[in-house]
PDB file of C-alpha atoms and ligand atoms in Angstrom:
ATOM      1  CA  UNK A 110      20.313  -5.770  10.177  1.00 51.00           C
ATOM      2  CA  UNK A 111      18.192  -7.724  12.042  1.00 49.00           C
ATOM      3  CA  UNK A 112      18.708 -11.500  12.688  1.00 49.00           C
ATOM      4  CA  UNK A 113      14.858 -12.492  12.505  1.00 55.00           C
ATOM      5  CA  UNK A 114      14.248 -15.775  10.592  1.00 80.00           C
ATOM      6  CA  UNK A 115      11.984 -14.048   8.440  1.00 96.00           C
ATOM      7  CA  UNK A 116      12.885 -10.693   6.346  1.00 97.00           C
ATOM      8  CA  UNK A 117      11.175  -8.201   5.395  1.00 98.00           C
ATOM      9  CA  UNK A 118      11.384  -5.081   3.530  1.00 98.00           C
ATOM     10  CA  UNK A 119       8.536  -2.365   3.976  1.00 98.00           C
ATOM     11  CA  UNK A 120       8.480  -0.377   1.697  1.00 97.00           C
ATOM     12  CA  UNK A 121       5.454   3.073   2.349  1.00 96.00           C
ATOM     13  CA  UNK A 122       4.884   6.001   0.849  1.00 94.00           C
ATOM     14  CA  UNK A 123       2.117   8.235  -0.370  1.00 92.00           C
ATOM     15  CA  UNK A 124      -0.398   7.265  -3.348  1.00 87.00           C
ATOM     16  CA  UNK A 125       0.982   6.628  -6.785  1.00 88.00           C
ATOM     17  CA  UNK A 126       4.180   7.703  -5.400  1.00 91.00           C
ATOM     18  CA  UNK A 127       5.165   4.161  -7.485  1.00 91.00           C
ATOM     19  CA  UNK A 128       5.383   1.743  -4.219  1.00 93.00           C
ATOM     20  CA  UNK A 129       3.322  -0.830  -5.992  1.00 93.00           C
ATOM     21  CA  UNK A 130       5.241  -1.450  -8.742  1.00 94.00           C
ATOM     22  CA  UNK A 131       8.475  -0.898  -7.129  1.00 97.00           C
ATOM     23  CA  UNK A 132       7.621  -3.378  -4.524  1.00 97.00           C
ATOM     24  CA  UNK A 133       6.321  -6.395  -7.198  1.00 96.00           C
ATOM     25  CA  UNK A 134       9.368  -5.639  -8.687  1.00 97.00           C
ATOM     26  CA  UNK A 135      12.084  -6.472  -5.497  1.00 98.00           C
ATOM     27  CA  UNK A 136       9.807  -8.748  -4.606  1.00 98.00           C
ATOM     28  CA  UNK A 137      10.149 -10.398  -7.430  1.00 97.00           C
ATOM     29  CA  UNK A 138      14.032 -10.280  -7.985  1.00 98.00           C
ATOM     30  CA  UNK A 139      14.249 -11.495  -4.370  1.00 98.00           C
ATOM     31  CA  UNK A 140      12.000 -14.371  -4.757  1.00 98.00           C
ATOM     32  CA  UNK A 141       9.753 -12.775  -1.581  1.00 98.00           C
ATOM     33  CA  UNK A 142       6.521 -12.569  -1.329  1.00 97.00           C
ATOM     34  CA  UNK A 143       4.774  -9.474  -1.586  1.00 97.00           C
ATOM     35  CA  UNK A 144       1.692  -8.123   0.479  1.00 97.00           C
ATOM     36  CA  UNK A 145      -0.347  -5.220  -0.918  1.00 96.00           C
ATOM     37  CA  UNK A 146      -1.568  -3.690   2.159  1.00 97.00           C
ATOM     38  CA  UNK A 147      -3.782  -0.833   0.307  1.00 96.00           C
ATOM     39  CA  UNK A 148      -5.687  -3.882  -1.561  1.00 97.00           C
ATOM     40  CA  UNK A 149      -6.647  -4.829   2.170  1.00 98.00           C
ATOM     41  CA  UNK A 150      -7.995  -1.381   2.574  1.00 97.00           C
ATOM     42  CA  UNK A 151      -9.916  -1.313  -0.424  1.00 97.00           C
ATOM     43  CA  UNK A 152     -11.256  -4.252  -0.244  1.00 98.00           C
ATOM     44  CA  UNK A 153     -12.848  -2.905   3.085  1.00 98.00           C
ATOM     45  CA  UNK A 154     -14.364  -0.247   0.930  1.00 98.00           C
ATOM     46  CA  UNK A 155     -15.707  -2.154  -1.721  1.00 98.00           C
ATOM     47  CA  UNK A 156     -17.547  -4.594   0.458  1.00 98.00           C
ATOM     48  CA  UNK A 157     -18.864  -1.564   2.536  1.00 98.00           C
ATOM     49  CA  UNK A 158     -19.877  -0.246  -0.584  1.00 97.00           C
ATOM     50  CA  UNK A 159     -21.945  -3.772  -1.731  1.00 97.00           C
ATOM     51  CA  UNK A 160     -23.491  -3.856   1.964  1.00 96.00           C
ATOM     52  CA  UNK A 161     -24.673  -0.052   1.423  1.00 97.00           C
ATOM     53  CA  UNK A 162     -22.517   0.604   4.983  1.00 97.00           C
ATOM     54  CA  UNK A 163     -22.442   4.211   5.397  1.00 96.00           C
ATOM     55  CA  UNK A 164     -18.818   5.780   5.663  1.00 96.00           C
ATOM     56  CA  UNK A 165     -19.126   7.326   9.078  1.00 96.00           C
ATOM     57  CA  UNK A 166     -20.474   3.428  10.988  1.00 97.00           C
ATOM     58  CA  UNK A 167     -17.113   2.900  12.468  1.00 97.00           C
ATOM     59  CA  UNK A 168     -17.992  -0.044  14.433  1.00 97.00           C
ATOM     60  CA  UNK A 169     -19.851  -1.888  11.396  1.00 98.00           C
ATOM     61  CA  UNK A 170     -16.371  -1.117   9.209  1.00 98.00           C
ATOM     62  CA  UNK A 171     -14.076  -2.816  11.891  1.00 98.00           C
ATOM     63  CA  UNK A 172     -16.538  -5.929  12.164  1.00 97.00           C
ATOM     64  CA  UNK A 173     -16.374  -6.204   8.092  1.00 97.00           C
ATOM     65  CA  UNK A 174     -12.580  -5.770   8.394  1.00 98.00           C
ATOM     66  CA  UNK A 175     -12.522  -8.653  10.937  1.00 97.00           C
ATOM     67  CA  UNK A 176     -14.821 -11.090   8.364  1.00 96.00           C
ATOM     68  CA  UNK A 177     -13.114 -10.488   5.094  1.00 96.00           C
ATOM     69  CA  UNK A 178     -12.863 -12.975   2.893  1.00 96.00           C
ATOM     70  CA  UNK A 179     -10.262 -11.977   0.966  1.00 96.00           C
ATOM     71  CA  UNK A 180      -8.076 -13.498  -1.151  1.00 94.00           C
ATOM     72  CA  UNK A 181      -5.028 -13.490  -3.513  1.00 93.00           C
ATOM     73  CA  UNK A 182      -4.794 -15.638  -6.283  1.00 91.00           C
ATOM     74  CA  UNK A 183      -1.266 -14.734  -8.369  1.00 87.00           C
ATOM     75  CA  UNK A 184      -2.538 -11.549  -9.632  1.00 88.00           C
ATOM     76  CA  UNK A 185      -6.318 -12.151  -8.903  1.00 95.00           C
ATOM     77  CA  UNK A 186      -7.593 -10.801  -5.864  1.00 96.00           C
ATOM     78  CA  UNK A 187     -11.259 -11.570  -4.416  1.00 97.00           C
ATOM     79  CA  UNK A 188     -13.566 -10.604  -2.233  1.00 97.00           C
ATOM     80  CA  UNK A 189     -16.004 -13.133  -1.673  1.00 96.00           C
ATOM     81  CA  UNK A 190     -14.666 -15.648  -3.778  1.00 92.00           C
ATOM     82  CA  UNK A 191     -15.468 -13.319  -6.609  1.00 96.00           C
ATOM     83  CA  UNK A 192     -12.449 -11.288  -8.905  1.00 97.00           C
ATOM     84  CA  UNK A 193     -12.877  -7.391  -7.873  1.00 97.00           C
ATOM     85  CA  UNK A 194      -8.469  -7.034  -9.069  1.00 95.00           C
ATOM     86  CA  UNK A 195      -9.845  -4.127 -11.451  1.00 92.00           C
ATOM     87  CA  UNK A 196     -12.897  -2.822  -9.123  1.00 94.00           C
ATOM     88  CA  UNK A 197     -11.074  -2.390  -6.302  1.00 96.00           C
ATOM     89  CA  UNK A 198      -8.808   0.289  -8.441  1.00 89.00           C
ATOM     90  CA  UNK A 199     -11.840   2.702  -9.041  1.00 87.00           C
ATOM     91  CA  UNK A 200     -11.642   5.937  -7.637  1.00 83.00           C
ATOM     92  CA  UNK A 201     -14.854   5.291  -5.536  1.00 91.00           C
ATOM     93  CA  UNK A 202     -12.986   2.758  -3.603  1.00 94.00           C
ATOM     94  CA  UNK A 203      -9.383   4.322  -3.537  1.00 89.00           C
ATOM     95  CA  UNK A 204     -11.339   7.635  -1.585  1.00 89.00           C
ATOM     96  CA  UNK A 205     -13.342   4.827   0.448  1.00 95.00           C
ATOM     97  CA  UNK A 206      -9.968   3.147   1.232  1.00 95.00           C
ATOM     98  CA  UNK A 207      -8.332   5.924   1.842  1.00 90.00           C
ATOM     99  CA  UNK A 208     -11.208   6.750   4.867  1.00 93.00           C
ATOM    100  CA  UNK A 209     -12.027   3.349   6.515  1.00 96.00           C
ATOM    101  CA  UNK A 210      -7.848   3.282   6.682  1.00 94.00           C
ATOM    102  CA  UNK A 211      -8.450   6.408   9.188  1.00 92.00           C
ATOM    103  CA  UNK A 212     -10.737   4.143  11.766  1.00 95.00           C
ATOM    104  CA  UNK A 213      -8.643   2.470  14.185  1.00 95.00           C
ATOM    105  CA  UNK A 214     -11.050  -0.857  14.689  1.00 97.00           C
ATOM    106  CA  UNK A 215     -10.559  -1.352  10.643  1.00 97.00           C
ATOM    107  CA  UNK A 216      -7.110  -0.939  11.279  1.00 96.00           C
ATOM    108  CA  UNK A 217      -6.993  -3.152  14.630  1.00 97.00           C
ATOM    109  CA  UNK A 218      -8.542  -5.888  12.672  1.00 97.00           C
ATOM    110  CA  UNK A 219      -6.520  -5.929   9.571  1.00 98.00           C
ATOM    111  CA  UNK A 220      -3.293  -6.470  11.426  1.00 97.00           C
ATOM    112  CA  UNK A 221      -2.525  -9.660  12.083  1.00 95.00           C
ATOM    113  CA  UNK A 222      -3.878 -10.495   8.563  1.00 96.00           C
ATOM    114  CA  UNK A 223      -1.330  -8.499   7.324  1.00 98.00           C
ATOM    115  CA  UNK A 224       1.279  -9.899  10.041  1.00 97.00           C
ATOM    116  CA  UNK A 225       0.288 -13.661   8.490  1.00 96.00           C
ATOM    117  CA  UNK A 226       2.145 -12.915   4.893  1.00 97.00           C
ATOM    118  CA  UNK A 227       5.384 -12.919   6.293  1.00 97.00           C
ATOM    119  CA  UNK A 228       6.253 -16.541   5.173  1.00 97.00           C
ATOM    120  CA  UNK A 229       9.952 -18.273   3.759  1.00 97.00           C
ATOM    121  CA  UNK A 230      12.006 -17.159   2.241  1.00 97.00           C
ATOM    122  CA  UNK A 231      11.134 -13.004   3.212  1.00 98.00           C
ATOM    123  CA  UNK A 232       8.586 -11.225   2.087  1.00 98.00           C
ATOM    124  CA  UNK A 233       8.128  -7.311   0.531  1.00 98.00           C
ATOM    125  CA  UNK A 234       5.339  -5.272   2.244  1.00 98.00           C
ATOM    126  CA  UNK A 235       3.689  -2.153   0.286  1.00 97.00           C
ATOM    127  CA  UNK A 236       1.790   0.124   2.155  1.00 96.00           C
ATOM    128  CA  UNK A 237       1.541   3.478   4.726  1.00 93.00           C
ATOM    129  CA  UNK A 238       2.227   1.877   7.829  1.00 94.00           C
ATOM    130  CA  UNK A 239       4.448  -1.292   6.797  1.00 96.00           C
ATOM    131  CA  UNK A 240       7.682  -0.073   8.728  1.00 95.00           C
ATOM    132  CA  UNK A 241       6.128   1.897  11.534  1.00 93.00           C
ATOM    133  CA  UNK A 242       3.194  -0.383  13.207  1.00 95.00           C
ATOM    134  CA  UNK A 243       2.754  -3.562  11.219  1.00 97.00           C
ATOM    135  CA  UNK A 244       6.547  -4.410  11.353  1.00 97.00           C
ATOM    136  CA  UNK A 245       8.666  -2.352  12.678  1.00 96.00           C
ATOM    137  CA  UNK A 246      11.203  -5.040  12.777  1.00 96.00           C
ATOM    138  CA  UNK A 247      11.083  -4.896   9.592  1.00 97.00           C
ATOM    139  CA  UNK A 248      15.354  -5.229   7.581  1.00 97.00           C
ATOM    140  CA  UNK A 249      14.769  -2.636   5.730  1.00 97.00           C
ATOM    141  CA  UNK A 250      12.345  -0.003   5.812  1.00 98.00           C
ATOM    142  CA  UNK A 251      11.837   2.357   2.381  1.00 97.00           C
ATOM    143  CA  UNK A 252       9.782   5.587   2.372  1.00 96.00           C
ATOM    144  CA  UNK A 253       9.381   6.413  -1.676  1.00 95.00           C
ATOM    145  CA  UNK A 254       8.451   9.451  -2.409  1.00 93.00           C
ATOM    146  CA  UNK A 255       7.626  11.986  -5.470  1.00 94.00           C
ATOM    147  CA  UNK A 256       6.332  15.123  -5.843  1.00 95.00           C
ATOM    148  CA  UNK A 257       2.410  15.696  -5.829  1.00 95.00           C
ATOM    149  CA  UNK A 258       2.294  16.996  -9.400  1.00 95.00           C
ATOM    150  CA  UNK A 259       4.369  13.883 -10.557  1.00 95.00           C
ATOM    151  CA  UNK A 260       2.421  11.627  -9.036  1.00 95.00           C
ATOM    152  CA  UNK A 261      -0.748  12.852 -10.666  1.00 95.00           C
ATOM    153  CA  UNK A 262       1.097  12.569 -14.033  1.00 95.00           C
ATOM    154  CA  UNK A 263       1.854   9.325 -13.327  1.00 91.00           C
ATOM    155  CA  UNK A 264      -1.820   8.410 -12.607  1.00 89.00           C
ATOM    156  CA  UNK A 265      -2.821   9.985 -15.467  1.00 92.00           C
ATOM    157  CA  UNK A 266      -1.003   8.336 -17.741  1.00 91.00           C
ATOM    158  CA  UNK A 267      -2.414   4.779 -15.686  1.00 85.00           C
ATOM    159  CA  UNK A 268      -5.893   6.054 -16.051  1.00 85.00           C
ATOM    160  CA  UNK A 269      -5.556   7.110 -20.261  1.00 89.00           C
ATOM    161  CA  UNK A 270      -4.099   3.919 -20.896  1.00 88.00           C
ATOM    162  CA  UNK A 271      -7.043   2.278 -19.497  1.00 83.00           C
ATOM    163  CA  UNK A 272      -9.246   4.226 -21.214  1.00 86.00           C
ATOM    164  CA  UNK A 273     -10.856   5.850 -18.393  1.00 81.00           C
ATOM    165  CA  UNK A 274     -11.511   9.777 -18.415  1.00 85.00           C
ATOM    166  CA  UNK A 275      -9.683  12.054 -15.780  1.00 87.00           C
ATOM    167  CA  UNK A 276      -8.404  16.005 -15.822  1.00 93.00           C
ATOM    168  CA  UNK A 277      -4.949  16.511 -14.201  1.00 94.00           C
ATOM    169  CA  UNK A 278      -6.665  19.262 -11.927  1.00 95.00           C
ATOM    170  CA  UNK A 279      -8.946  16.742 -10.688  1.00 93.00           C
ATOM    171  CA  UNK A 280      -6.827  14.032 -10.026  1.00 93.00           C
ATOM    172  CA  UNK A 281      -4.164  16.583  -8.144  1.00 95.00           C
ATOM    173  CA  UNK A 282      -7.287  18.070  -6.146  1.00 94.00           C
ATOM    174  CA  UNK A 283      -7.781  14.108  -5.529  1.00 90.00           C
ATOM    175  CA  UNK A 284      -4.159  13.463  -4.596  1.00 92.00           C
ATOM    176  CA  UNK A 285      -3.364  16.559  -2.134  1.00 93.00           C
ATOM    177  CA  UNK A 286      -7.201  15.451  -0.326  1.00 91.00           C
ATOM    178  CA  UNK A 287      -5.656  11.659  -0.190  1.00 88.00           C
ATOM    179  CA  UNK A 288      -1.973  12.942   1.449  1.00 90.00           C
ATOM    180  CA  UNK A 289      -3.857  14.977   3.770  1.00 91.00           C
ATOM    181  CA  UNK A 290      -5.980  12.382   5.347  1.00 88.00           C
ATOM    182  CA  UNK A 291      -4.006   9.629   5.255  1.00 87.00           C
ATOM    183  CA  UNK A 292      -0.706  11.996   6.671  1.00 89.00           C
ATOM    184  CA  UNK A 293      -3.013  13.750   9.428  1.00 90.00           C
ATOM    185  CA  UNK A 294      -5.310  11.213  10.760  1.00 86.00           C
ATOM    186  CA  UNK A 295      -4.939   9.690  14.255  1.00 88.00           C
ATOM    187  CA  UNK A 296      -4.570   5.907  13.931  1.00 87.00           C
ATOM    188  CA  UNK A 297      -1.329   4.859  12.135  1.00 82.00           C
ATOM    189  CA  UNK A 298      -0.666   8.289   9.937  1.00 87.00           C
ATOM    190  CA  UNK A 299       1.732   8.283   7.184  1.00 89.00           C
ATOM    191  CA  UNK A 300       4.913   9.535   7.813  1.00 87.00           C
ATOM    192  CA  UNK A 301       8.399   8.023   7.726  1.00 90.00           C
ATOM    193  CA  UNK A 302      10.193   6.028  10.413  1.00 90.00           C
ATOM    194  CA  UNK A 303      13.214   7.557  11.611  1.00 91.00           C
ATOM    195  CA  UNK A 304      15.753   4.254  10.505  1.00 93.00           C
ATOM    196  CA  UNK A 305      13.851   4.808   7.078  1.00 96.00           C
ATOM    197  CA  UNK A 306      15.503   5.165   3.520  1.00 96.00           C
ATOM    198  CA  UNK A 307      13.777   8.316   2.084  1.00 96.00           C
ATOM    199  CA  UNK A 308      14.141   7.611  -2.052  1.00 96.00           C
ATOM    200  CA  UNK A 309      12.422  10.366  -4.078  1.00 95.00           C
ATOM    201  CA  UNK A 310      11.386   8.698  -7.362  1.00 94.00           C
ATOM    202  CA  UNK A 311      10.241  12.550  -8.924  1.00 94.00           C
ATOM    203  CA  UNK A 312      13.162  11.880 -11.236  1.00 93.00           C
ATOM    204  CA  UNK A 313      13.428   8.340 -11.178  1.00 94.00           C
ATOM    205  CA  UNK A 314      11.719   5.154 -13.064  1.00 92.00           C
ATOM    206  CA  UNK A 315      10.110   2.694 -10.829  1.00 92.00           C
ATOM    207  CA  UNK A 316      12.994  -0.104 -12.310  1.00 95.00           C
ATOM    208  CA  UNK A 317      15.284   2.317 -11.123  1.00 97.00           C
ATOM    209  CA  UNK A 318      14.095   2.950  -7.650  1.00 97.00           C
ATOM    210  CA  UNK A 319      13.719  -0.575  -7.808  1.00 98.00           C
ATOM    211  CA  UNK A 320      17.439  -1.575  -8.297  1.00 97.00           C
ATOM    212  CA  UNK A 321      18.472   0.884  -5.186  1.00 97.00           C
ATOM    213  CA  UNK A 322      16.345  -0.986  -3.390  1.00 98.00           C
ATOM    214  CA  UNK A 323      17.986  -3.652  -3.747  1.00 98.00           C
ATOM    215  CA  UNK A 324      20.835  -2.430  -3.767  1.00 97.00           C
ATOM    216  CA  UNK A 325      20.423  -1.187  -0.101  1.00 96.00           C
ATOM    217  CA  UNK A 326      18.940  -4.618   0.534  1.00 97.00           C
ATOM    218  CA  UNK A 327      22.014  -6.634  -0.886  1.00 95.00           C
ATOM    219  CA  UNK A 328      24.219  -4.138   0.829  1.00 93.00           C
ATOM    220  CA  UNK A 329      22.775  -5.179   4.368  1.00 89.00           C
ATOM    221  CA  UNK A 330      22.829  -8.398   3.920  1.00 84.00           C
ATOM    222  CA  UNK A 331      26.639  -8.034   3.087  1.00 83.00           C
ATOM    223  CA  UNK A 332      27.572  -5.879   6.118  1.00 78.00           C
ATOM    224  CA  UNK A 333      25.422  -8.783   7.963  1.00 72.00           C
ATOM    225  CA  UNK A 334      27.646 -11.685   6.809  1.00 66.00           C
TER     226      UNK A 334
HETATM  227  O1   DC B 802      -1.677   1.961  -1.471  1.00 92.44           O
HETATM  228  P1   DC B 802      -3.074   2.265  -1.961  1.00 92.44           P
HETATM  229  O2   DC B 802      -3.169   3.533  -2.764  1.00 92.44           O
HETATM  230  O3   DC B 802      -3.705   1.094  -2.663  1.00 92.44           O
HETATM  231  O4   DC B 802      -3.936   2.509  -0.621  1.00 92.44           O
HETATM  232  C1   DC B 802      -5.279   2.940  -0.673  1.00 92.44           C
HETATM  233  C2   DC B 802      -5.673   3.605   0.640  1.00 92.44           C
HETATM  234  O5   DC B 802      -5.647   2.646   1.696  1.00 92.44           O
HETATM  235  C3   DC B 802      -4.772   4.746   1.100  1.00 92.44           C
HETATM  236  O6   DC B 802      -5.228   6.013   0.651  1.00 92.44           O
HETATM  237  C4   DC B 802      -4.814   4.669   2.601  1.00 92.44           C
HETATM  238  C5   DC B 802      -5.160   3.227   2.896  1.00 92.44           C
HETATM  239  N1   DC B 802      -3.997   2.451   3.373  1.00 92.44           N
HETATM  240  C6   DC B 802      -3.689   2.562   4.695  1.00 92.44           C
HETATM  241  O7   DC B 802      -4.334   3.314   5.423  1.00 92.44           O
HETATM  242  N2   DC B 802      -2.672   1.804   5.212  1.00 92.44           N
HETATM  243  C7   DC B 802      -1.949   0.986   4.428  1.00 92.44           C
HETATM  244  N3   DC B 802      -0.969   0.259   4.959  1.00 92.44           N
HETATM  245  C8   DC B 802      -2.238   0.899   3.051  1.00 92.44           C
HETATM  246  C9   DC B 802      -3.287   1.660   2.544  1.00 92.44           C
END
């Protein structure tokens, strides 16, 4: 374990794979704070979206990366001093996420942003590259899992409860397009760090892969004593 002031526990994985709520949910039992790297991402793509910047201008995504005013407010987050929590969850702006996260300028400028939330008393960090390139220091480094077809049930269910029409084939057609990219690109792919935990959640509850996280957390800090 390591002896850094400040701990951390990254916690990555593929899309709906269940990091987000599994990470609010050590982070809160912890008392740490949490960063939500993807918001960062999306947030990229829904202000590219408002300035009309076309996907492929890498150079004018990394300069809106480096100006974002972002912000997060308990469970609010803003762009611009305006709310977008809900907008940044549309499917328009997890597939533009999902691409300006492949340019390595948009990924250059988001990190020490992303470096800046680790703050007393430790914080929880949800994303693709949390343990590999933003901190690999990082105490404890989680790579959650679940299989594809799970994880489009999963974001089914999100989507019906919303109210918000999808088709399973879609959304696994969606899914499978999403791993690709975001496992093949060049900058910063997603993939697991050797010292990671691997915890497949295809069978589990996110309060259950939450309490092995912990677990595994409390564990290390008890060998570290
Ligand atoms: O975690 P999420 O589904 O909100 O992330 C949305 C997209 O953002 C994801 O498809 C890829 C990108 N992303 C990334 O490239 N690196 C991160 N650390 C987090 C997200």
């Amino acid at each position: 374990m390591n002896a850094g002031p400040i701990p951390v526990i990254a916690i990555d994985g593929p899309s709906a794979s269940g990091k987000g709520t599994v990470a609010k949910a050590v982070a809160r039992a912890l008392g740490f704070h949490l960063l939500d790297s993807g918001a960062l991402y999306r947030l990229v793509a829904l202000a590219a979206l408002n300035a009309e910047l076309p996907w492929n201008d890498e150079p004018g995504l990394a300069r809106l990366a480096l100006g974002l005013q972002a912000g997060f407010r308990g469970d609010d987050i803003m762009l611009e001093n305006q709310i977008v929590t809900e907008n940044i969850r549309s499917e328009a702006c997890s597939e533009g996420a999902s691409i300006v996260g492949a340019v390595g300028g948009v990924r250059r400028a988001l990190l020490r942003r992303q470096r800046a939330f680790r703050q007393i008393p430790g914080l929880v960090a949800d994303g693709r590259d949390m343990g590999t390139v933003v901190f690999p220091d990082a105490d404890l480094k989680i790579y959650l899992t679940a299989s594809v077809e799970v994880r489009a049930e999963r974001r089914y269910k999100q989507l019906k409860q919303k109210g918000i029409a999808a088709t399973l084939t879609a959304l696994l057609k969606d899914l499978r397009e999403r791993d690709e990219r975001d496992m093949l690109r060049s900058a910063a792919p997603l993939k697991p760090s050797p010292e990671a935990h691997i915890l497949d959640t295809t069978a589990l509850t996110a309060e259950a892969a939450a309490d092995r996280v912990l677990a595994v957390y409390r564990g290390l800090r008890n060998d570290a004593i």
